[in-house]
Amino acid sequence: AQRVTQPEKLLSVFKGAPVELKCNYSYSGSPELFWYVQYSRQRLQLLLRHISRESIKGFTADLNKGETSFHLKKPFAQEEDSAMYYCALSDRNQFYFGTGTSLTVIP
Amino acid sequence: DGGITQSPKYLFRKEGQNVTLSCEQNLNHDAMYWYRQDPGQGLRLIYYSQIVNDFQKGDIAEGYSVSREKKESFPLTVTSAQKNPTAFYLCASSKDSKVYEQYFGPGTRLTVT
């Protein structure tokens, strides 16, 4: 069963515009949710996790248990944000990744 | 940029041959994972190991095998039984089985013809 859904395969925004990458999950317990990012020619790396409630590179993500969502947001997109973004859920034994969203920030 | 390494970066094999992908980590992590990454399908878990000499099947384990004889190493063998072996394979590790964060290797692109 698909536990993590990222409905957008591709997303393009102009530089300076707000960006939101959607993530919905299916999990009966209390999930631990993460966003991973893969920049061109770099390895996949952790961007942020919901338990930290942190902002990394201007990105934030709020866990909405009512809507079972964990959308990634940034108020002003930058060209260096262009990358592949994966939402992931951990059930403390393994990770479940979404299919990813490729973000392109247009100069 | 050490930590977790995979070799080789590119691998080519003939159909019907088994091939082993290497994954090594020097992070002293207990848990290690193998994923397959295909376009449009994200990362899918093949096998994972939470401790030495123990491992579990992931969502797509058929046609693959692993071993975990040492904490640092978690090799993946793609057998001839795997119907679509051509893919990008990612290895990851995490500090413990609670899986708070995974660290990924650079990946191996396997092409089987």
Short mmCIF file of C-alpha atoms in Angstrom, two decimals:
data_model
loop_
_atom_site.label_atom_id
_atom_site.label_comp_id
_atom_site.label_asym_id
_atom_site.label_seq_id
_atom_site.Cartn_x
_atom_site.Cartn_y
_atom_site.Cartn_z
CA ALA A 1 0.00 0.00 0.00
CA GLN A 2 1.27 3.40 -0.97
CA ARG A 3 2.18 5.19 2.21
CA VAL A 4 3.54 8.39 0.72
CA THR A 5 2.06 10.23 -2.23
CA GLN A 6 3.62 13.12 -4.10
CA PRO A 7 1.06 14.09 -6.73
CA GLU A 8 3.33 16.32 -8.80
CA LYS A 9 6.14 14.75 -10.81
CA LEU A 10 7.24 18.09 -12.19
CA LEU A 11 6.90 21.58 -10.79
CA SER A 12 8.18 24.81 -12.28
CA VAL A 13 8.15 28.20 -10.59
CA PHE A 14 9.78 31.52 -11.29
CA LYS A 15 12.59 32.78 -9.13
CA GLY A 16 11.19 34.74 -6.21
CA ALA A 17 7.81 33.08 -6.37
CA PRO A 18 6.46 30.91 -3.55
CA VAL A 19 6.77 27.18 -3.94
CA GLU A 20 4.87 24.32 -2.36
CA LEU A 21 5.68 20.67 -2.93
CA LYS A 22 2.83 18.45 -1.85
CA CYS A 23 3.09 15.29 0.18
CA ASN A 24 0.29 13.18 1.59
CA TYR A 25 0.75 10.08 3.67
CA SER A 26 -1.16 7.08 4.90
CA TYR A 27 -0.22 5.77 8.32
CA SER A 28 -2.25 4.72 11.31
CA GLY A 29 0.19 5.61 14.07
CA SER A 30 2.26 8.69 14.74
CA PRO A 31 4.47 9.07 11.71
CA GLU A 32 7.90 10.51 11.45
CA LEU A 33 8.13 12.47 8.25
CA PHE A 34 11.07 13.78 6.30
CA TRP A 35 11.95 15.65 3.15
CA TYR A 36 15.01 14.51 1.22
CA VAL A 37 16.59 16.42 -1.65
CA GLN A 38 18.84 15.39 -4.50
CA TYR A 39 20.65 18.18 -6.31
CA SER A 40 22.13 17.53 -9.71
CA ARG A 41 25.12 15.18 -9.49
CA GLN A 42 24.92 14.99 -5.73
CA ARG A 43 23.75 12.23 -3.47
CA LEU A 44 20.37 12.13 -1.82
CA GLN A 45 20.44 14.00 1.48
CA LEU A 46 18.13 14.95 4.29
CA LEU A 47 16.56 18.38 3.97
CA LEU A 48 14.38 18.48 7.05
CA ARG A 49 12.29 16.39 9.42
CA HIS A 50 9.06 17.28 11.10
CA ILE A 51 10.17 16.51 14.63
CA SER A 52 12.80 19.22 14.43
CA ARG A 53 10.38 21.93 13.37
CA GLU A 54 13.27 23.63 11.66
CA SER A 55 13.73 25.76 8.59
CA ILE A 56 16.47 24.64 6.26
CA LYS A 57 17.51 26.79 3.29
CA GLY A 58 14.29 28.71 3.78
CA PHE A 59 12.12 25.61 3.50
CA THR A 60 9.57 24.61 6.11
CA ALA A 61 7.15 21.74 6.35
CA ASP A 62 4.24 21.38 8.74
CA LEU A 63 2.71 18.09 9.65
CA ASN A 64 -1.06 18.27 9.32
CA LYS A 65 -2.46 15.13 10.87
CA GLY A 66 -6.04 16.04 9.99
CA GLU A 67 -5.22 16.24 6.29
CA THR A 68 -2.39 13.66 6.56
CA SER A 69 -0.12 16.04 4.73
CA PHE A 70 3.45 17.23 5.06
CA HIS A 71 3.81 19.84 2.33
CA LEU A 72 7.16 21.53 1.78
CA LYS A 73 7.06 25.30 1.39
CA LYS A 74 9.36 28.18 0.63
CA PRO A 75 8.16 31.77 0.28
CA PHE A 76 10.73 32.86 -2.33
CA ALA A 77 12.22 30.23 -4.60
CA GLN A 78 15.85 30.49 -5.69
CA GLU A 79 17.55 28.97 -8.72
CA GLU A 80 19.67 26.75 -6.49
CA ASP A 81 16.49 25.12 -5.19
CA SER A 82 16.12 23.28 -8.48
CA ALA A 83 16.38 19.62 -7.53
CA MET A 84 14.49 16.40 -6.98
CA TYR A 85 12.55 16.32 -3.72
CA TYR A 86 11.36 13.20 -1.96
CA CYS A 87 8.93 13.01 0.91
CA ALA A 88 9.53 10.05 3.23
CA LEU A 89 7.82 8.38 6.16
CA SER A 90 9.47 6.27 8.81
CA ASP A 91 7.69 3.65 10.87
CA ARG A 92 10.87 3.20 12.90
CA ASN A 93 11.84 0.08 10.99
CA GLN A 94 12.14 1.38 7.49
CA PHE A 95 11.52 4.33 5.28
CA TYR A 96 8.82 4.72 2.67
CA PHE A 97 9.58 7.22 -0.05
CA GLY A 98 7.27 9.05 -2.38
CA THR A 99 7.85 9.07 -6.11
CA GLY A 100 9.51 12.46 -5.97
CA THR A 101 8.88 15.91 -7.41
CA SER A 102 11.33 17.54 -9.75
CA LEU A 103 11.42 21.26 -9.02
CA THR A 104 12.70 23.71 -11.59
CA VAL A 105 13.14 27.35 -10.65
CA ILE A 106 13.07 29.53 -13.72
CA PRO A 107 15.39 32.55 -13.65
CA ASP B 1 32.82 13.05 1.08
CA GLY B 2 33.31 9.59 2.61
CA GLY B 3 30.97 8.03 5.08
CA ILE B 4 29.15 5.63 2.82
CA THR B 5 30.59 4.44 -0.45
CA GLN B 6 29.30 2.34 -3.30
CA SER B 7 31.28 0.75 -6.04
CA PRO B 8 31.45 0.68 -8.92
CA LYS B 9 29.65 3.78 -10.16
CA TYR B 10 28.65 2.06 -13.41
CA LEU B 11 28.27 -1.66 -13.95
CA PHE B 12 27.46 -3.60 -17.08
CA ARG B 13 26.48 -7.25 -17.19
CA LYS B 14 25.08 -9.76 -19.60
CA GLU B 15 21.65 -11.17 -18.98
CA GLY B 16 21.76 -14.35 -16.93
CA GLN B 17 24.75 -13.36 -14.86
CA ASN B 18 24.66 -12.60 -11.16
CA VAL B 19 26.29 -9.35 -10.11
CA THR B 20 27.24 -8.00 -6.68
CA LEU B 21 27.09 -4.33 -5.76
CA SER B 22 29.30 -3.11 -2.96
CA CYS B 23 28.25 -0.84 -0.09
CA GLU B 24 30.62 0.18 2.71
CA GLN B 25 30.18 2.66 5.54
CA ASN B 26 32.57 3.99 8.15
CA LEU B 27 29.94 5.83 10.18
CA ASN B 28 29.57 3.03 12.73
CA HIS B 29 25.92 2.78 11.80
CA ASP B 30 23.97 -0.28 12.81
CA ALA B 31 21.34 -0.21 10.08
CA MET B 32 21.86 -0.41 6.34
CA TYR B 33 19.46 -0.37 3.40
CA TRP B 34 19.30 -1.04 -0.32
CA TYR B 35 16.95 0.87 -2.58
CA ARG B 36 16.21 0.76 -6.24
CA GLN B 37 15.49 4.05 -7.98
CA ASP B 38 13.56 4.01 -11.24
CA PRO B 39 12.20 7.02 -13.13
CA GLY B 40 8.73 7.92 -11.92
CA GLN B 41 8.78 5.35 -9.14
CA GLY B 42 10.91 6.97 -6.51
CA LEU B 43 12.92 4.80 -4.16
CA ARG B 44 11.77 1.29 -3.43
CA LEU B 45 13.24 -0.74 -0.61
CA ILE B 46 14.91 -4.01 -1.58
CA TYR B 47 16.44 -5.23 1.69
CA TYR B 48 17.43 -3.76 5.01
CA SER B 49 19.56 -4.85 7.91
CA GLN B 50 19.22 -3.51 11.42
CA ILE B 51 22.16 -5.42 12.86
CA VAL B 52 25.00 -7.65 11.79
CA ASN B 53 23.98 -11.14 10.64
CA ASP B 54 20.35 -10.11 10.29
CA PHE B 55 18.38 -8.68 7.41
CA GLN B 56 14.79 -8.38 6.20
CA LYS B 57 13.10 -8.21 2.85
CA GLY B 58 11.75 -4.93 1.65
CA ASP B 59 8.99 -4.33 -0.86
CA ILE B 60 10.82 -5.68 -3.90
CA ALA B 61 13.23 -8.34 -2.65
CA GLU B 62 12.52 -10.93 -5.34
CA GLY B 63 15.57 -11.63 -7.45
CA TYR B 64 17.96 -10.05 -4.96
CA SER B 65 20.05 -11.34 -2.08
CA VAL B 66 22.15 -9.69 0.61
CA SER B 67 24.54 -10.52 3.42
CA ARG B 68 25.61 -8.63 6.51
CA GLU B 69 28.68 -10.34 7.87
CA LYS B 70 30.32 -7.11 8.99
CA LYS B 71 28.86 -3.93 10.39
CA GLU B 72 30.56 -1.86 7.72
CA SER B 73 29.47 -3.85 4.69
CA PHE B 74 26.13 -4.72 3.10
CA PRO B 75 26.63 -6.13 -0.41
CA LEU B 76 23.68 -6.66 -2.73
CA THR B 77 23.61 -9.44 -5.30
CA VAL B 78 21.35 -9.02 -8.28
CA THR B 79 20.60 -12.53 -9.44
CA SER B 80 19.56 -13.78 -12.85
CA ALA B 81 16.07 -14.23 -11.40
CA GLN B 82 15.55 -10.47 -11.26
CA LYS B 83 13.43 -9.75 -14.33
CA ASN B 84 14.27 -6.06 -14.74
CA PRO B 85 17.68 -5.52 -13.17
CA THR B 86 18.69 -2.43 -15.09
CA ALA B 87 18.30 0.41 -12.59
CA PHE B 88 20.03 2.84 -10.27
CA TYR B 89 20.79 1.27 -6.89
CA LEU B 90 21.21 3.28 -3.73
CA CYS B 91 22.65 2.11 -0.44
CA ALA B 92 21.93 3.94 2.81
CA SER B 93 22.74 3.64 6.46
CA SER B 94 21.32 4.99 9.69
CA LYS B 95 22.64 5.19 13.20
CA ASP B 96 20.23 2.64 14.58
CA SER B 97 17.02 0.86 13.79
CA LYS B 98 14.93 3.81 14.87
CA VAL B 99 15.75 5.33 11.51
CA TYR B 100 15.82 9.00 12.37
CA GLU B 101 17.93 9.87 9.37
CA GLN B 102 19.43 7.95 6.51
CA TYR B 103 22.73 8.70 4.86
CA PHE B 104 22.96 7.74 1.24
CA GLY B 105 25.76 6.53 -0.94
CA PRO B 106 26.39 7.93 -4.43
CA GLY B 107 24.67 5.00 -6.11
CA THR B 108 25.53 2.37 -8.72
CA ARG B 109 23.95 2.34 -12.15
CA LEU B 110 23.55 -1.23 -13.33
CA THR B 111 22.88 -1.99 -16.97
CA VAL B 112 22.05 -5.53 -18.01
CA THR B 113 21.88 -6.36 -21.69
#
